Short mmCIF file of C-alpha atoms in Angstrom, two decimals:
data_model
loop_
_atom_site.label_atom_id
_atom_site.label_comp_id
_atom_site.label_asym_id
_atom_site.label_seq_id
_atom_site.Cartn_x
_atom_site.Cartn_y
_atom_site.Cartn_z
CA UNK O 13 24.02 36.23 12.15
CA UNK O 14 20.93 38.01 10.88
CA UNK O 15 19.93 37.14 7.31
CA UNK O 16 17.65 39.66 5.62
CA UNK O 17 15.60 38.71 2.57
CA UNK O 18 15.89 41.62 0.14
CA UNK O 19 13.05 41.66 -2.40
CA UNK O 20 14.35 43.51 -5.47
CA UNK O 21 11.89 42.27 -8.09
CA UNK O 22 13.35 42.49 -11.59
CA UNK O 23 17.06 43.19 -11.32
CA UNK O 24 17.71 45.35 -14.38
CA UNK O 25 20.69 47.38 -13.22
CA UNK O 26 18.68 50.40 -12.09
CA UNK O 27 19.08 52.88 -9.25
CA UNK O 28 17.20 50.86 -6.63
CA UNK O 29 19.47 47.87 -7.13
CA UNK O 30 22.49 50.19 -6.91
CA UNK O 31 21.27 51.58 -3.57
CA UNK O 32 20.70 48.12 -2.07
CA UNK O 33 24.12 46.96 -3.24
CA UNK O 34 25.77 50.09 -1.82
CA UNK O 35 24.39 49.24 1.61
CA UNK O 36 25.28 45.57 1.25
CA UNK O 37 28.91 46.34 0.38
CA UNK O 38 29.35 48.56 3.45
CA UNK O 39 27.24 46.93 6.14
CA UNK O 40 29.03 44.69 8.68
CA UNK O 41 28.48 41.36 6.94
CA UNK O 42 29.76 39.38 9.94
CA UNK O 43 26.55 40.54 11.67
CA UNK O 44 24.10 41.11 8.80
CA UNK O 45 23.81 39.17 5.54
CA UNK O 46 21.55 39.84 2.57
CA UNK O 47 19.81 37.23 0.44
CA UNK O 48 18.55 38.77 -2.79
CA UNK O 49 15.25 37.41 -4.08
CA UNK O 50 14.90 38.30 -7.76
CA UNK O 51 12.39 37.64 -10.53
CA UNK O 52 13.40 35.07 -13.14
CA UNK O 53 13.35 37.65 -15.95
CA UNK O 54 16.05 39.75 -14.25
CA UNK O 55 19.24 40.77 -16.05
CA UNK O 56 22.66 41.93 -14.83
CA UNK O 57 22.44 40.38 -11.36
CA UNK O 58 25.98 40.58 -9.88
CA UNK O 59 25.83 36.98 -8.68
CA UNK O 60 29.58 36.52 -8.30
CA UNK O 61 30.01 39.64 -6.19
CA UNK O 62 27.02 38.84 -3.97
CA UNK O 63 28.21 35.28 -3.36
CA UNK O 64 31.78 36.45 -2.72
CA UNK O 65 30.41 38.74 0.01
CA UNK O 66 28.54 35.84 1.62
CA UNK O 67 25.07 36.48 0.25
CA UNK O 68 22.72 34.41 -1.86
CA UNK O 69 20.78 35.06 -5.05
CA UNK O 70 17.43 33.29 -5.11
CA UNK O 71 15.44 33.26 -8.34
CA UNK O 72 11.64 33.02 -8.28
CA UNK O 73 8.93 33.23 -10.97
CA UNK O 74 8.20 36.82 -12.11
CA UNK O 75 5.40 38.58 -10.24
CA UNK O 76 3.26 38.56 -13.40
CA UNK O 77 2.79 34.83 -12.68
CA UNK O 78 1.30 35.83 -9.36
CA UNK O 79 0.15 32.49 -7.93
CA UNK O 80 3.47 30.77 -8.73
CA UNK O 81 5.30 33.83 -7.41
CA UNK O 82 3.46 33.84 -4.09
CA UNK O 83 3.65 30.07 -3.62
CA UNK O 84 7.40 29.91 -4.29
CA UNK O 85 8.20 33.00 -2.23
CA UNK O 86 6.22 31.78 0.77
CA UNK O 87 8.06 28.46 0.61
CA UNK O 88 11.49 30.15 0.43
CA UNK O 89 10.77 32.54 3.31
CA UNK O 90 9.40 29.79 5.51
CA UNK O 91 12.19 27.31 4.83
CA UNK O 92 14.81 30.02 5.26
CA UNK O 93 13.32 31.00 8.63
CA UNK O 94 13.78 34.67 7.83
CA UNK O 95 12.92 37.16 10.55
CA UNK O 96 13.21 40.25 8.31
CA UNK O 97 11.94 40.82 4.76
CA UNK O 98 12.80 44.13 3.12
CA UNK O 99 10.84 44.83 -0.07
CA UNK O 100 12.04 47.47 -2.53
CA UNK O 101 9.33 47.28 -5.19
CA UNK O 102 7.20 50.18 -3.92
CA UNK O 103 3.47 49.68 -4.64
CA UNK O 104 4.07 46.06 -5.66
CA UNK O 105 5.46 45.27 -2.20
CA UNK O 106 1.97 44.23 -1.16
CA UNK O 107 2.52 40.87 -2.90
CA UNK O 108 5.84 39.72 -1.40
CA UNK O 109 4.84 41.06 2.03
CA UNK O 110 1.59 39.10 1.85
CA UNK O 111 3.68 35.98 1.22
CA UNK O 112 6.00 37.00 4.07
CA UNK O 113 3.10 37.31 6.51
CA UNK O 114 1.75 33.93 5.44
CA UNK O 115 5.24 32.49 6.00
CA UNK O 116 5.29 33.91 9.52
CA UNK O 117 8.03 36.53 8.98
CA UNK O 118 7.71 38.96 11.93
CA UNK O 119 9.43 42.06 10.43
CA UNK O 120 8.05 43.08 7.03
CA UNK O 121 9.54 46.27 5.56
CA UNK O 122 7.95 48.14 2.65
CA UNK O 123 10.40 50.60 1.07
CA UNK O 124 9.19 53.47 -1.14
CA UNK O 125 11.77 54.44 -3.75
CA UNK O 126 9.65 56.50 -6.13
CA UNK O 127 6.42 58.38 -6.82
CA UNK O 128 4.23 58.70 -9.93
CA UNK O 129 3.35 61.10 -12.72
CA UNK O 130 -0.07 62.16 -13.99
CA UNK O 131 0.95 61.50 -17.60
CA UNK O 132 1.22 57.76 -16.95
CA UNK O 133 -2.47 57.49 -16.11
CA UNK O 134 -2.81 53.82 -17.05
CA UNK O 135 -0.01 52.79 -14.71
CA UNK O 136 -1.38 55.13 -12.06
CA UNK O 137 -4.71 53.31 -12.01
CA UNK O 138 -2.88 50.18 -10.90
CA UNK O 139 -0.46 52.04 -8.62
CA UNK O 140 -3.19 53.98 -6.86
CA UNK O 141 -5.18 50.81 -6.30
CA UNK O 142 -2.15 48.98 -4.85
CA UNK O 143 -1.30 51.97 -2.66
CA UNK O 144 -4.50 51.25 -0.72
CA UNK O 145 -2.83 48.04 0.50
CA UNK O 146 0.67 49.51 1.10
CA UNK O 147 0.31 49.17 4.89
CA UNK O 148 -1.83 46.02 5.03
CA UNK O 149 0.99 43.46 5.23
CA UNK O 150 3.95 45.73 6.04
CA UNK O 151 4.66 46.60 9.66
CA UNK O 152 7.73 48.78 9.01
CA UNK O 153 7.80 51.65 6.51
CA UNK O 154 10.93 52.96 4.76
CA UNK O 155 11.44 55.68 2.14
CA UNK O 156 14.29 57.29 0.21
CA UNK O 157 12.79 60.79 0.50
CA UNK O 158 9.93 62.61 2.17
CA UNK O 159 8.07 62.84 -1.15
CA UNK O 160 8.36 59.08 -1.71
CA UNK O 161 7.34 58.36 1.88
CA UNK O 162 4.23 60.51 1.75
CA UNK O 163 3.33 59.08 -1.66
CA UNK O 164 3.22 55.43 -0.58
CA UNK O 165 2.28 55.61 3.10
CA UNK O 166 0.31 58.85 3.33
CA UNK O 167 0.76 62.18 5.10
CA UNK O 168 -0.72 60.89 8.36
CA UNK O 169 1.84 58.09 8.79
CA UNK O 170 4.70 60.35 7.73
CA UNK O 171 3.69 63.18 10.07
CA UNK O 172 3.43 60.72 12.97
CA UNK O 173 7.07 59.74 12.38
CA UNK O 174 6.21 56.18 11.42
CA UNK O 175 8.15 56.25 8.13
CA UNK O 176 11.91 55.72 8.37
CA UNK O 177 14.04 57.78 5.97
CA UNK O 178 16.95 55.76 4.58
CA UNK O 179 18.99 57.98 2.31
CA UNK O 180 20.33 56.86 -1.06
CA UNK O 181 23.87 57.12 0.21
CA UNK O 182 26.93 56.67 -2.00
CA UNK O 183 30.60 55.78 -1.70
CA UNK O 184 32.05 59.29 -1.50
CA UNK O 185 35.65 58.45 -2.45
CA UNK O 186 34.49 56.55 -5.53
CA UNK O 187 32.71 59.56 -7.05
CA UNK O 188 34.79 62.55 -5.93
CA UNK O 189 36.04 64.63 -8.86
CA UNK O 190 39.34 63.35 -10.25
CA UNK O 191 40.98 65.21 -13.11
CA UNK O 192 43.35 62.37 -14.05
CA UNK O 193 40.42 59.92 -14.35
CA UNK O 194 38.60 62.49 -16.49
CA UNK O 195 41.49 62.74 -18.91
CA UNK O 196 41.93 58.96 -19.12
CA UNK O 197 38.21 58.25 -19.58
CA UNK O 198 37.80 60.84 -22.31
CA UNK O 199 40.78 59.37 -24.09
CA UNK O 200 39.23 55.91 -23.80
CA UNK O 201 35.91 57.19 -25.21
CA UNK O 202 37.58 59.22 -27.96
CA UNK O 203 36.37 62.58 -26.66
CA UNK O 204 38.39 65.77 -27.15
CA UNK O 205 39.26 67.88 -24.12
CA UNK O 206 37.29 70.83 -25.55
CA UNK O 207 34.07 68.88 -26.20
CA UNK O 208 31.11 69.48 -23.88
CA UNK O 209 29.60 66.19 -22.72
CA UNK O 210 25.93 65.85 -21.80
CA UNK O 211 25.51 62.76 -19.63
CA UNK O 212 22.57 60.62 -18.61
CA UNK O 213 22.52 57.40 -16.58
CA UNK O 214 19.27 55.48 -16.36
CA UNK O 215 17.01 52.82 -17.83
CA UNK O 216 15.36 53.50 -21.16
CA UNK O 217 11.80 53.66 -19.83
CA UNK O 218 9.13 56.35 -20.15
CA UNK O 219 9.75 57.59 -16.59
CA UNK O 220 13.24 58.80 -17.53
CA UNK O 221 11.91 60.90 -20.44
CA UNK O 222 14.78 60.24 -22.86
CA UNK O 223 12.86 61.63 -25.82
CA UNK O 224 12.67 65.06 -24.20
CA UNK O 225 16.35 64.78 -23.31
CA UNK O 226 17.16 64.25 -26.99
CA UNK O 227 15.05 67.31 -27.82
CA UNK O 228 17.05 69.36 -25.32
CA UNK O 229 20.40 68.12 -26.58
CA UNK O 230 19.38 68.78 -30.18
CA UNK O 231 18.80 72.42 -29.25
CA UNK O 232 21.98 72.58 -27.19
CA UNK O 233 24.22 71.28 -29.96
CA UNK O 234 22.99 74.14 -32.13
CA UNK O 235 24.26 76.56 -29.48
CA UNK O 236 27.45 74.60 -28.97
CA UNK O 237 28.36 72.40 -31.97
CA UNK O 238 31.34 70.91 -30.13
CA UNK O 239 29.18 68.75 -27.88
CA UNK O 240 28.01 65.15 -27.52
CA UNK O 241 25.40 63.21 -25.54
CA UNK O 242 26.38 60.01 -23.71
CA UNK O 243 23.54 57.69 -22.67
CA UNK O 244 24.37 54.91 -20.20
CA UNK O 245 21.79 52.22 -19.53
CA UNK O 246 19.47 49.80 -21.25
CA UNK O 247 15.73 49.24 -21.48
CA UNK O 248 12.73 48.71 -23.76
CA UNK O 249 12.79 52.20 -25.32
CA UNK O 250 16.37 52.18 -26.64
CA UNK O 251 15.31 51.72 -30.27
CA UNK O 252 12.64 54.43 -29.99
CA UNK O 253 15.25 56.89 -28.72
CA UNK O 254 17.68 55.87 -31.48
CA UNK O 255 14.99 56.58 -34.08
CA UNK O 256 14.55 60.10 -32.72
CA UNK O 257 18.30 60.69 -32.79
CA UNK O 258 18.37 59.61 -36.45
CA UNK O 259 15.41 61.87 -37.25
CA UNK O 260 17.39 64.84 -35.92
CA UNK O 261 20.47 63.65 -37.89
CA UNK O 262 22.69 63.85 -34.82
CA UNK O 263 23.80 60.19 -34.85
CA UNK O 264 27.43 61.29 -34.78
CA UNK O 265 26.84 63.27 -31.57
CA UNK O 266 24.92 60.72 -29.49
CA UNK O 267 26.52 57.58 -28.08
CA UNK O 268 24.55 54.71 -26.56
CA UNK O 269 26.89 53.15 -24.01
CA UNK O 270 24.66 50.30 -22.79
CA UNK O 271 24.78 48.95 -19.24
CA UNK O 272 27.99 50.10 -17.55
CA UNK O 273 30.03 49.07 -14.54
CA UNK O 274 32.21 52.21 -14.74
CA UNK O 275 29.57 54.88 -14.09
CA UNK O 276 31.77 56.52 -11.44
CA UNK O 277 34.42 57.10 -14.13
CA UNK O 278 31.85 58.28 -16.67
CA UNK O 279 30.85 61.08 -14.31
CA UNK O 280 34.42 62.33 -14.49
CA UNK O 281 34.20 62.50 -18.31
CA UNK O 282 30.83 64.29 -18.26
CA UNK O 283 30.43 68.07 -18.14
CA UNK O 284 26.81 67.95 -16.98
CA UNK O 285 24.09 65.47 -16.07
CA UNK O 286 20.57 66.15 -17.37
CA UNK O 287 17.58 64.18 -16.01
CA UNK O 288 14.17 65.39 -17.25
CA UNK O 289 12.32 62.56 -15.47
CA UNK O 290 8.53 62.44 -15.36
CA UNK O 291 8.71 61.42 -11.69
CA UNK O 292 11.30 60.28 -9.17
CA UNK O 293 11.84 59.73 -5.48
CA UNK O 294 15.41 60.68 -4.67
CA UNK O 295 17.66 59.88 -7.60
CA UNK O 296 20.92 58.18 -6.63
CA UNK O 297 22.41 59.26 -9.99
CA UNK O 298 22.02 62.91 -8.97
CA UNK O 299 23.62 62.25 -5.58
CA UNK O 300 26.59 60.61 -7.33
CA UNK O 301 26.78 63.36 -9.96
CA UNK O 302 26.76 66.11 -7.34
CA UNK O 303 29.46 64.25 -5.44
CA UNK O 304 31.48 64.29 -8.66
CA UNK O 305 31.14 68.07 -8.76
CA UNK O 306 28.97 68.09 -11.87
CA UNK O 307 26.38 70.76 -12.70
CA UNK O 308 23.06 68.89 -12.76
CA UNK O 309 19.73 69.78 -14.34
CA UNK O 310 16.57 67.87 -13.59
CA UNK O 311 12.82 68.29 -13.89
CA UNK O 312 10.74 69.74 -11.08
CA UNK O 313 9.11 66.30 -10.83
CA UNK O 314 12.23 65.06 -9.01
CA UNK O 315 12.11 65.20 -5.20
CA UNK O 316 13.37 68.61 -3.95
CA UNK O 317 15.44 66.74 -1.35
CA UNK O 318 17.72 65.71 -4.21
CA UNK O 319 19.28 69.18 -4.12
CA UNK O 320 22.32 68.66 -1.93
CA UNK O 321 24.47 71.40 -3.47
CA UNK O 322 24.24 74.55 -5.57
CA UNK O 323 25.27 72.38 -8.52
CA UNK O 324 21.71 71.20 -9.07
CA UNK O 325 18.96 73.20 -10.81
CA UNK O 326 15.30 72.25 -11.24
CA UNK O 327 13.67 73.10 -14.58
CA UNK O 328 10.04 72.79 -15.67
CA UNK O 329 8.91 70.21 -18.21
CA UNK O 330 6.43 72.86 -19.37
CA UNK O 331 9.37 74.87 -20.70
CA UNK O 332 10.58 74.26 -24.23
CA UNK O 333 13.64 72.13 -25.02
CA UNK O 334 15.27 75.33 -26.29
CA UNK O 335 14.80 77.04 -22.91
CA UNK O 336 16.37 74.05 -21.16
CA UNK O 337 19.28 74.15 -23.61
CA UNK O 338 19.73 77.91 -23.18
CA UNK O 339 19.73 77.73 -19.37
CA UNK O 340 22.16 74.81 -19.39
CA UNK O 341 24.46 76.59 -21.84
CA UNK O 342 24.40 79.76 -19.74
CA UNK O 343 25.43 77.94 -16.56
CA UNK O 344 28.10 75.79 -18.20
CA UNK O 345 29.87 78.84 -19.63
CA UNK O 346 30.80 80.08 -16.16
CA UNK O 347 30.74 76.86 -14.12
CA UNK O 348 33.89 75.86 -12.23
CA UNK O 349 34.02 72.23 -11.15
CA UNK O 350 35.21 71.48 -7.64
CA UNK O 351 35.26 68.81 -4.93
CA UNK O 352 31.82 68.48 -3.31
CA UNK O 353 32.44 65.40 -1.17
CA UNK O 354 32.36 67.35 2.10
CA UNK O 355 28.90 68.75 1.31
CA UNK O 356 27.56 65.30 0.40
CA UNK O 357 28.81 63.91 3.72
CA UNK O 358 27.31 66.80 5.71
CA UNK O 359 23.90 66.07 4.16
CA UNK O 360 24.08 62.45 5.31
CA UNK O 361 24.75 60.73 1.99
CA UNK O 362 27.99 59.01 2.99
CA UNK O 363 27.43 55.25 2.79
CA UNK O 364 30.12 54.61 5.42
CA UNK O 365 27.98 56.21 8.13
CA UNK O 366 24.49 55.48 6.77
CA UNK O 367 25.15 51.73 6.49
CA UNK O 368 25.86 51.67 10.23
CA UNK O 369 22.40 53.17 10.87
CA UNK O 370 20.76 50.43 8.80
CA UNK O 371 22.77 47.80 10.64
CA UNK O 372 21.61 49.18 14.01
CA UNK O 373 18.00 49.20 12.80
CA UNK O 374 18.07 45.57 11.63
CA UNK O 375 19.70 44.51 14.91
CA UNK O 376 17.11 46.33 17.02
CA UNK O 377 14.06 44.95 15.22
CA UNK O 378 15.42 41.39 14.89
#
């Protein structure tokens, strides 16, 4: 059996962790097993599920304690005799892959899941510096989208075909539109059948641009008073977003749902998903939402490859919140929800088939 060390960094219940778990659930685990190496300050690690599937969860010091982090990781990789290390922490992958090389791991995969935004200039100084070393210790390059691949590994490597595209595939049957689930979930959440539901799934961090989302919803609820905003996720900016909601006096129309394990059912209750992110690679939330037949609106900073169906529209962050609200309102008035699972499969986002491709890759490079 091949055991792959998956470096996920801080497990906080985000999209990257969801993607890795999707592949783990569907890969042939009699041939390939994952061991998840996570930082000690992680939250929401599904330890029971991972162990029930035959995997391991290994906790190491957070990467901020760099020397302890590297020392412990090198020891674990060497003692575990791993042949493949797959790092999912983008520009920070230089650190675990350095440890992997020192431990003698022959296959060292750096996986780009995101990009950057000019507004986060302080973070970009660090990111751009680390990008210089993105290929130094990695000898295999992965990405979730062309944009993410070119960002981390450069145009030259991408054009030469040296960057492997692994799509953020989803479990189609789990997210396909289901009217009965919609009715039940709305009943559970206390939402009337006539109410328009804005939905957002993501960590409360600056990248996700929640404050702008609240601005947009505030304008939308003026156009359509019978509407609410549901926010699923957790993160350091929750209280900041709550303060803005209070300032607009729309507390009764915005619900903070926290970290959820029923996101697939929440999509059924939503009427639209709005993601005004400052930057993204290929957002798994938008793949899931399109699979659920939802009309989706995201910023132009999101990878264009995210558009799998006509359900998704790209809007500019330079436009006013009112313009976003107006365009969303206009589309929702005539939108008819339907099953989009066939389209998602045709575009290669079915986890049943994509997990086989990853399995073949691991087997070939082992």
